[in-house]
Coordinates of C-alpha atoms and ligand atoms in Angstrom, one line a residue:
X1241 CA -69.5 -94.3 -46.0
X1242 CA -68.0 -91.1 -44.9
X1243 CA -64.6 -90.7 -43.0
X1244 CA -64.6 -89.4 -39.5
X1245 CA -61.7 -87.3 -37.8
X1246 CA -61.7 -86.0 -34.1
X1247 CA -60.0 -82.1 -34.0
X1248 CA -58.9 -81.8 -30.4
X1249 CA -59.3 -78.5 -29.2
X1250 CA -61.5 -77.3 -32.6
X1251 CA -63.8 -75.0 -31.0
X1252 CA -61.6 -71.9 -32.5
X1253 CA -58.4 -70.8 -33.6
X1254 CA -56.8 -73.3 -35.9
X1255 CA -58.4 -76.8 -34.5
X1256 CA -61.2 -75.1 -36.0
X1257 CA -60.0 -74.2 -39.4
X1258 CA -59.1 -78.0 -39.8
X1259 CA -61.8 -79.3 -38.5
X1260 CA -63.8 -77.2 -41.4
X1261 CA -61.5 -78.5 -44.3
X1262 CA -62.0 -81.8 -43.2
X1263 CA -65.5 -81.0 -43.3
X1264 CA -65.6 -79.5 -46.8
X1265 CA -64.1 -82.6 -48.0
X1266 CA -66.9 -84.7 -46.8
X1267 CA -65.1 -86.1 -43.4
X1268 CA -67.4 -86.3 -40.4
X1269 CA -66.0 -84.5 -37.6
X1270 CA -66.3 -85.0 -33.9
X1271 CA -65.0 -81.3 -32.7
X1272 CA -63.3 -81.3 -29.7
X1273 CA -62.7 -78.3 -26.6
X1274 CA -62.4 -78.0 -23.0
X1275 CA -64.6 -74.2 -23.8
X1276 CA -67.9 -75.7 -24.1
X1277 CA -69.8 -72.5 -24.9
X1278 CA -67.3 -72.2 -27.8
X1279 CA -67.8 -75.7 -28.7
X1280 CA -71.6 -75.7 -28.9
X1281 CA -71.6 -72.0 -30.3
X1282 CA -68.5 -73.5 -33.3
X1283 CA -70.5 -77.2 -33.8
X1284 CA -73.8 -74.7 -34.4
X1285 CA -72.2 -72.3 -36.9
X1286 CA -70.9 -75.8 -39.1
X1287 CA -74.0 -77.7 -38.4
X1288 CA -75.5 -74.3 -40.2
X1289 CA -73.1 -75.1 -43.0
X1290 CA -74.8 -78.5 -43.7
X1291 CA -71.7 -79.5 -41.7
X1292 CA -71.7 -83.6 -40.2
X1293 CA -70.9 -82.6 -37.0
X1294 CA -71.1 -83.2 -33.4
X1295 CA -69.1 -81.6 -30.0
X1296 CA -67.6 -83.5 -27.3
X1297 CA -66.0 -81.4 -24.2
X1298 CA -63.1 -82.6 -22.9
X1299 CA -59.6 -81.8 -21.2
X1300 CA -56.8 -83.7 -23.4
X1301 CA -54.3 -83.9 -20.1
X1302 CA -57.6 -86.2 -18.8
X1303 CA -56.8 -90.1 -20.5
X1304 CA -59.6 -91.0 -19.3
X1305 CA -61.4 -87.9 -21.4
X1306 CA -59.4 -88.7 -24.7
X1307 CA -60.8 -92.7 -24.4
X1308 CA -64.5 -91.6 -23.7
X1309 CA -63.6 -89.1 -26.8
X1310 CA -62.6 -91.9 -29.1
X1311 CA -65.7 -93.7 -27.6
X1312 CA -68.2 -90.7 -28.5
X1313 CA -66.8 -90.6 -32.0
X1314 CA -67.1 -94.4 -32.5
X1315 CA -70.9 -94.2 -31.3
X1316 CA -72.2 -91.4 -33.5
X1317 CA -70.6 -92.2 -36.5
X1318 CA -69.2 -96.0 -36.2
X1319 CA -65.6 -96.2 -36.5
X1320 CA -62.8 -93.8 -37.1
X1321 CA -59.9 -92.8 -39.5
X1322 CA -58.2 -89.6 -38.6
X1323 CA -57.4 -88.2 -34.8
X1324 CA -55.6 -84.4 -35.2
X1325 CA -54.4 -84.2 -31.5
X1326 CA -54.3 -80.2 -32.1
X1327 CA -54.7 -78.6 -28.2
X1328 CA -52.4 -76.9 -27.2
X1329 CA -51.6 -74.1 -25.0
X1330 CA -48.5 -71.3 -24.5
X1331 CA -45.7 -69.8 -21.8
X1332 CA -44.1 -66.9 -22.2
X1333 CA -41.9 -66.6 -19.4
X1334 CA -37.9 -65.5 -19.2
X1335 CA -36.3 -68.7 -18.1
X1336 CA -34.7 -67.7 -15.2
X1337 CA -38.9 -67.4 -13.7
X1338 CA -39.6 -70.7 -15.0
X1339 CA -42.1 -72.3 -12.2
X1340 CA -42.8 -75.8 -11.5
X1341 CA -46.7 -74.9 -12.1
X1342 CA -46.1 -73.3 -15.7
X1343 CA -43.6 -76.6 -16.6
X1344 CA -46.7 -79.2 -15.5
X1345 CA -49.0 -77.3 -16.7
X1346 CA -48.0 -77.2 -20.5
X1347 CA -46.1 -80.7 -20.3
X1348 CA -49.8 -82.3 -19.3
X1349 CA -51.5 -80.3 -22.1
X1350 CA -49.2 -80.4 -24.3
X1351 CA -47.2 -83.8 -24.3
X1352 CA -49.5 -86.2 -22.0
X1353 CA -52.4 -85.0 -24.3
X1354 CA -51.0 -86.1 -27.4
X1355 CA -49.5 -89.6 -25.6
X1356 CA -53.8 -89.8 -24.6
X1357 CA -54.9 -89.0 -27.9
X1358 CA -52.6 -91.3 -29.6
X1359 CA -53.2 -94.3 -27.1
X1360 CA -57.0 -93.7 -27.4
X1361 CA -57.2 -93.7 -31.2
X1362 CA -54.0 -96.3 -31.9
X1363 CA -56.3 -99.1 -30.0
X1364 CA -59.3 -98.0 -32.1
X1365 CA -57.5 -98.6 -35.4
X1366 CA -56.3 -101.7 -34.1
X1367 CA -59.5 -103.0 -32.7
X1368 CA -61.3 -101.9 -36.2
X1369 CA -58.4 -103.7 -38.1
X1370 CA -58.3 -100.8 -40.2
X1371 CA -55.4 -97.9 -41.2
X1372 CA -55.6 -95.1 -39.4
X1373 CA -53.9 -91.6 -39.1
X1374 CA -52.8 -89.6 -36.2
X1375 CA -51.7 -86.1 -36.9
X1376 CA -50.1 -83.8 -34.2
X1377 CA -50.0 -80.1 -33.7
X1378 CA -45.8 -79.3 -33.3
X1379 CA -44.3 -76.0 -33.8
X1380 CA -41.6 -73.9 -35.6
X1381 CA -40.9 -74.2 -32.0
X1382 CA -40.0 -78.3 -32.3
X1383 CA -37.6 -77.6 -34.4
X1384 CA -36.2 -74.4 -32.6
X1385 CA -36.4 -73.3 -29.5
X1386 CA -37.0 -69.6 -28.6
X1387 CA -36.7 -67.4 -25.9
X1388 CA -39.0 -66.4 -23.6
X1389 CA -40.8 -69.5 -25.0
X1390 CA -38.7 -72.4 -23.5
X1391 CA -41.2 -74.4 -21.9
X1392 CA -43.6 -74.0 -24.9
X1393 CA -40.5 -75.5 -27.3
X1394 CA -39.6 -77.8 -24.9
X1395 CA -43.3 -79.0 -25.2
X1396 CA -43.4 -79.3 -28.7
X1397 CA -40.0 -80.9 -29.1
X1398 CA -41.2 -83.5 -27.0
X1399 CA -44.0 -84.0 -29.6
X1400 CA -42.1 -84.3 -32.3
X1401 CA -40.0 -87.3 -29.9
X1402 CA -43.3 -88.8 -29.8
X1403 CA -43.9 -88.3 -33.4
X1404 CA -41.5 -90.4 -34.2
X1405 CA -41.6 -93.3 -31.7
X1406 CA -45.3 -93.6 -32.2
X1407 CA -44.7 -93.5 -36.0
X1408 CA -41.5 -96.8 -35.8
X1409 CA -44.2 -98.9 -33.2
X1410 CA -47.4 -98.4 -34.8
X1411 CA -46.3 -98.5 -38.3
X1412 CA -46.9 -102.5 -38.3
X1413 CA -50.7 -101.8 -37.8
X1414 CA -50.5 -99.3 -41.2
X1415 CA -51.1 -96.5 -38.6
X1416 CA -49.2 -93.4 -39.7
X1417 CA -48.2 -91.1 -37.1
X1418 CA -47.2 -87.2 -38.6
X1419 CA -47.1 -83.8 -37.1
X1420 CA -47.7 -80.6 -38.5
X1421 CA -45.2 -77.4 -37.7
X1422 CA -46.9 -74.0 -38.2
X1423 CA -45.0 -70.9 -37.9
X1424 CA -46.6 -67.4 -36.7
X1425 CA -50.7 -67.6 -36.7
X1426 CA -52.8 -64.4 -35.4
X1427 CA -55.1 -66.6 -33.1
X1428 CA -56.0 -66.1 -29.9
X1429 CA -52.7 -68.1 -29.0
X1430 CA -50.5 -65.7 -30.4
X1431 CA -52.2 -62.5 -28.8
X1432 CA -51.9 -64.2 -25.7
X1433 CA -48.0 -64.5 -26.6
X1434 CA -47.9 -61.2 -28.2
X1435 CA -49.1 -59.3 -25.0
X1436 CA -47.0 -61.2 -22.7
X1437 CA -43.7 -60.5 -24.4
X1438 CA -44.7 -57.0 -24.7
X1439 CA -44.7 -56.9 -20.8
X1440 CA -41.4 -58.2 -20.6
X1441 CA -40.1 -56.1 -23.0
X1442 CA -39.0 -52.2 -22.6
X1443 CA -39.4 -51.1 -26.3
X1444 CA -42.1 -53.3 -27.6
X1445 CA -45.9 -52.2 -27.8
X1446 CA -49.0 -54.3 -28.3
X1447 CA -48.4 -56.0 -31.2
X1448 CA -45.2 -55.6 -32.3
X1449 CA -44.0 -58.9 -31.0
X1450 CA -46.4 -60.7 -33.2
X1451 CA -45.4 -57.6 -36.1
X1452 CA -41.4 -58.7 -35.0
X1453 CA -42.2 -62.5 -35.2
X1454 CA -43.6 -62.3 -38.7
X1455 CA -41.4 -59.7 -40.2
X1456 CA -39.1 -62.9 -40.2
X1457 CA -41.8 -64.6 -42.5
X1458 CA -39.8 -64.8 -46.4
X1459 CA -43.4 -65.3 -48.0
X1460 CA -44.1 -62.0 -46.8
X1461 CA -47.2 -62.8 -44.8
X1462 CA -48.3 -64.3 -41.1
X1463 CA -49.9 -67.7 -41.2
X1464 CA -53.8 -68.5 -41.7
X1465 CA -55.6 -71.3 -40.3
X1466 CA -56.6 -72.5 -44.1
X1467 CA -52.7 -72.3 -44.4
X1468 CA -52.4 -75.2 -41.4
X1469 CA -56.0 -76.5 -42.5
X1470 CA -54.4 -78.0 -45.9
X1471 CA -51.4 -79.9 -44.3
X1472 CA -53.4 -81.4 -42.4
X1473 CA -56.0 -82.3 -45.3
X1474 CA -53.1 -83.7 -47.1
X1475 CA -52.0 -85.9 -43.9
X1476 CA -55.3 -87.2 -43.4
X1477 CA -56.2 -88.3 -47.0
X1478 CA -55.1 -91.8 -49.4
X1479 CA -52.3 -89.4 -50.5
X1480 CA -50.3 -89.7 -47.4
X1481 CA -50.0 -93.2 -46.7
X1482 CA -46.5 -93.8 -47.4
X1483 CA -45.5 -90.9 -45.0
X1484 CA -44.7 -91.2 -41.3
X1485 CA -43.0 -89.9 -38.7
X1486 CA -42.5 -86.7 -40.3
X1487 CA -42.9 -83.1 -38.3
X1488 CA -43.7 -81.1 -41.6
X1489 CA -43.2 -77.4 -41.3
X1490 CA -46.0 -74.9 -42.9
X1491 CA -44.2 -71.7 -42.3
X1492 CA -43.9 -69.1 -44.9
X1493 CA -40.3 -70.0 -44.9
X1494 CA -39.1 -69.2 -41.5
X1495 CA -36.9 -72.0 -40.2
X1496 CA -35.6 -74.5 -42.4
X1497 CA -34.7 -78.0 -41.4
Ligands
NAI789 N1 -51.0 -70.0 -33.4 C1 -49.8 -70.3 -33.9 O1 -49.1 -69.5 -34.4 C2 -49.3 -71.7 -33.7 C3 -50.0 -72.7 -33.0 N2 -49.4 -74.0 -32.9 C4 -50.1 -75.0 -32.3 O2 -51.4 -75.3 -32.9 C5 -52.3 -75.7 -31.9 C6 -53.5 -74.8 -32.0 O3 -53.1 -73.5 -31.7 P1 -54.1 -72.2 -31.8 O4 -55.3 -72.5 -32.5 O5 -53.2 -71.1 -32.2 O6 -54.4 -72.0 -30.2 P2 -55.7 -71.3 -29.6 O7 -55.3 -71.0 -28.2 O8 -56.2 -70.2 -30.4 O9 -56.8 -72.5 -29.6 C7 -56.6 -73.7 -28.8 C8 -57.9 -74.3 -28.5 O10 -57.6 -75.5 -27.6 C9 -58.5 -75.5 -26.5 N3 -57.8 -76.1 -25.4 C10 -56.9 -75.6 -24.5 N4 -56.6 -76.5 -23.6 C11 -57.3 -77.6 -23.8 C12 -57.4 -78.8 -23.1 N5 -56.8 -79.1 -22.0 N6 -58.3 -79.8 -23.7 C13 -59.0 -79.5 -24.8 N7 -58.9 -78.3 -25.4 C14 -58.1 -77.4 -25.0 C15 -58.8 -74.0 -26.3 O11 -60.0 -73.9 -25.6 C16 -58.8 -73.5 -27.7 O12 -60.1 -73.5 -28.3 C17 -51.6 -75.7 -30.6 O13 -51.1 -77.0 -30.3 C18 -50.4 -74.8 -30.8 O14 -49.4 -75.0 -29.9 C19 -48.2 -74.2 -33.4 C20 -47.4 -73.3 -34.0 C21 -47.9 -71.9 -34.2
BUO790 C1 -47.0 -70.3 -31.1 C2 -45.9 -71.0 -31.7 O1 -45.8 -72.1 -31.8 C3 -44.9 -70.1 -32.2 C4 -43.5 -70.3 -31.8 O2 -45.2 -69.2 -32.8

């Protein structure tokens, strides 16, 4: 019997670069986006890949959405293992403009979703009597807040809060709760970021925040979703069982806690 995982937000950028590890190493994966033309148009191209796949559409800030998503996964395929609570979305604002919309926005995407998530599939594993892992997407930016970026950190250091209180309550089921930490990834998140703090800036052009950002990088390189994919390979196989409540940075070298 294969494994299943659910990828939240999978449909691209690196949700979807896990999603296909897991894939490749024989998981069943219930890809997850609130984009559904992306979704159907990703769950084609891995389904053409002799991929076990299906897509569910959903909005992670909806509990109600991550339950019926748990629910979806539990109908196709029968029970689940893993749950990568990966959507996410980004601020750039200087704090100073900081608006009460910006602030629920990425708290409900960002930090309800992964409470959701975690609720949704913490209740599966129990109910199955069965292990289970739930891996979350943090940030170099839950271990360091930037500027510019201060809701988005505050966001992700509330993940890694969550992290570890999940991890101490749910560690009696032999649930394991982990996060994974990436550093500076050119998807579509970071040329969203890259083009805003160009437009705050008056010497930057497009680009050269992302260029400034990684220049910081000591392996010399800016981050690929394979590079994110195999963390979370490693959190969701037999090899990680005795680790929890960890936010594990995959950065090139770039903060170091
Ligand atoms: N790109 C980077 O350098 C880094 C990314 N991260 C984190 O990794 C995760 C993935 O980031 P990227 O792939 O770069 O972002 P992305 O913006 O490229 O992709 C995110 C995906 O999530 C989906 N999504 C957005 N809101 C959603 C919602 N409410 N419900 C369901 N799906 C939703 C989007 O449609 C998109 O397909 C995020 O949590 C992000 O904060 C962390 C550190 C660095
Ligand atoms: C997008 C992100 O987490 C950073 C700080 O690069």
């Amino acid at each position: 019997m294969s494994k299943v995982a659910v990828v939240t937000g999978s449909a691209g950028g690196l949700g979807r670069g896990i999603a296909e590890k897991l894939c490749s190493n024989g998981f069943s994966v219930v890809l997850h986006d609130i984009n559904e033309d992306l979704l159907n148009k990703t769950v084609e191209e891995l389904k053409g890949k002799n991929f076990d796949v299906i897509g569910v559409k959903g909005d992670v800030s909806k509990r109600e959405d991550q339950f019926n998503l748990v629910k979806e996964a539990v109908d196709k395929f029968g029970h689940l293992d893993v749950f990568v609570n990966n959507a996410g979305i980004d601020a750039v604002t200087p704090f100073l403009l900081i608006k009460e919309d910006e602030l629920n926005r990425l708290f409900r995407i960002n930090v309800n979703g992964v409470v959701f998530g975690t609720q949704a599939a913490a209740e599966q594993f129990i109910r199955q009597n069965t292990k289970g892992k739930i891996i979350n997407a943090c940030s170099i930016a839950g271990h360091e807040a930037y500027a510019m970026l201060g809701t988005y950190s505050a966001t992700k250091h509330a993940v890694r809060s969550f992290t570890h209180s999940a991890a101490k309550e749910l560690a009696k089921h032999q649930i394991t709760v982990n996060a994974y930490c990436p550093g500076i990834a050119k998807t579509k998140m970071w040329d969203r970021i890259d083009e805003e703090m160009v437009k705050y800036s008056d010497d930057l052009k497009p680009g050269e925040a992302f260029e400034k950002f990684s220049s910081e990088i000591a392996l010399q390189r800016y981050q690929t979703p394979e590079d994110v994919a195999n963390l979370v390979d490693f959190l969701a196989s037999d090899a990680s069982d005795y680790i929890t409540g960890q936010a594990i940075l995959t950065d090139g070298g770039l903060v170091y806690r």
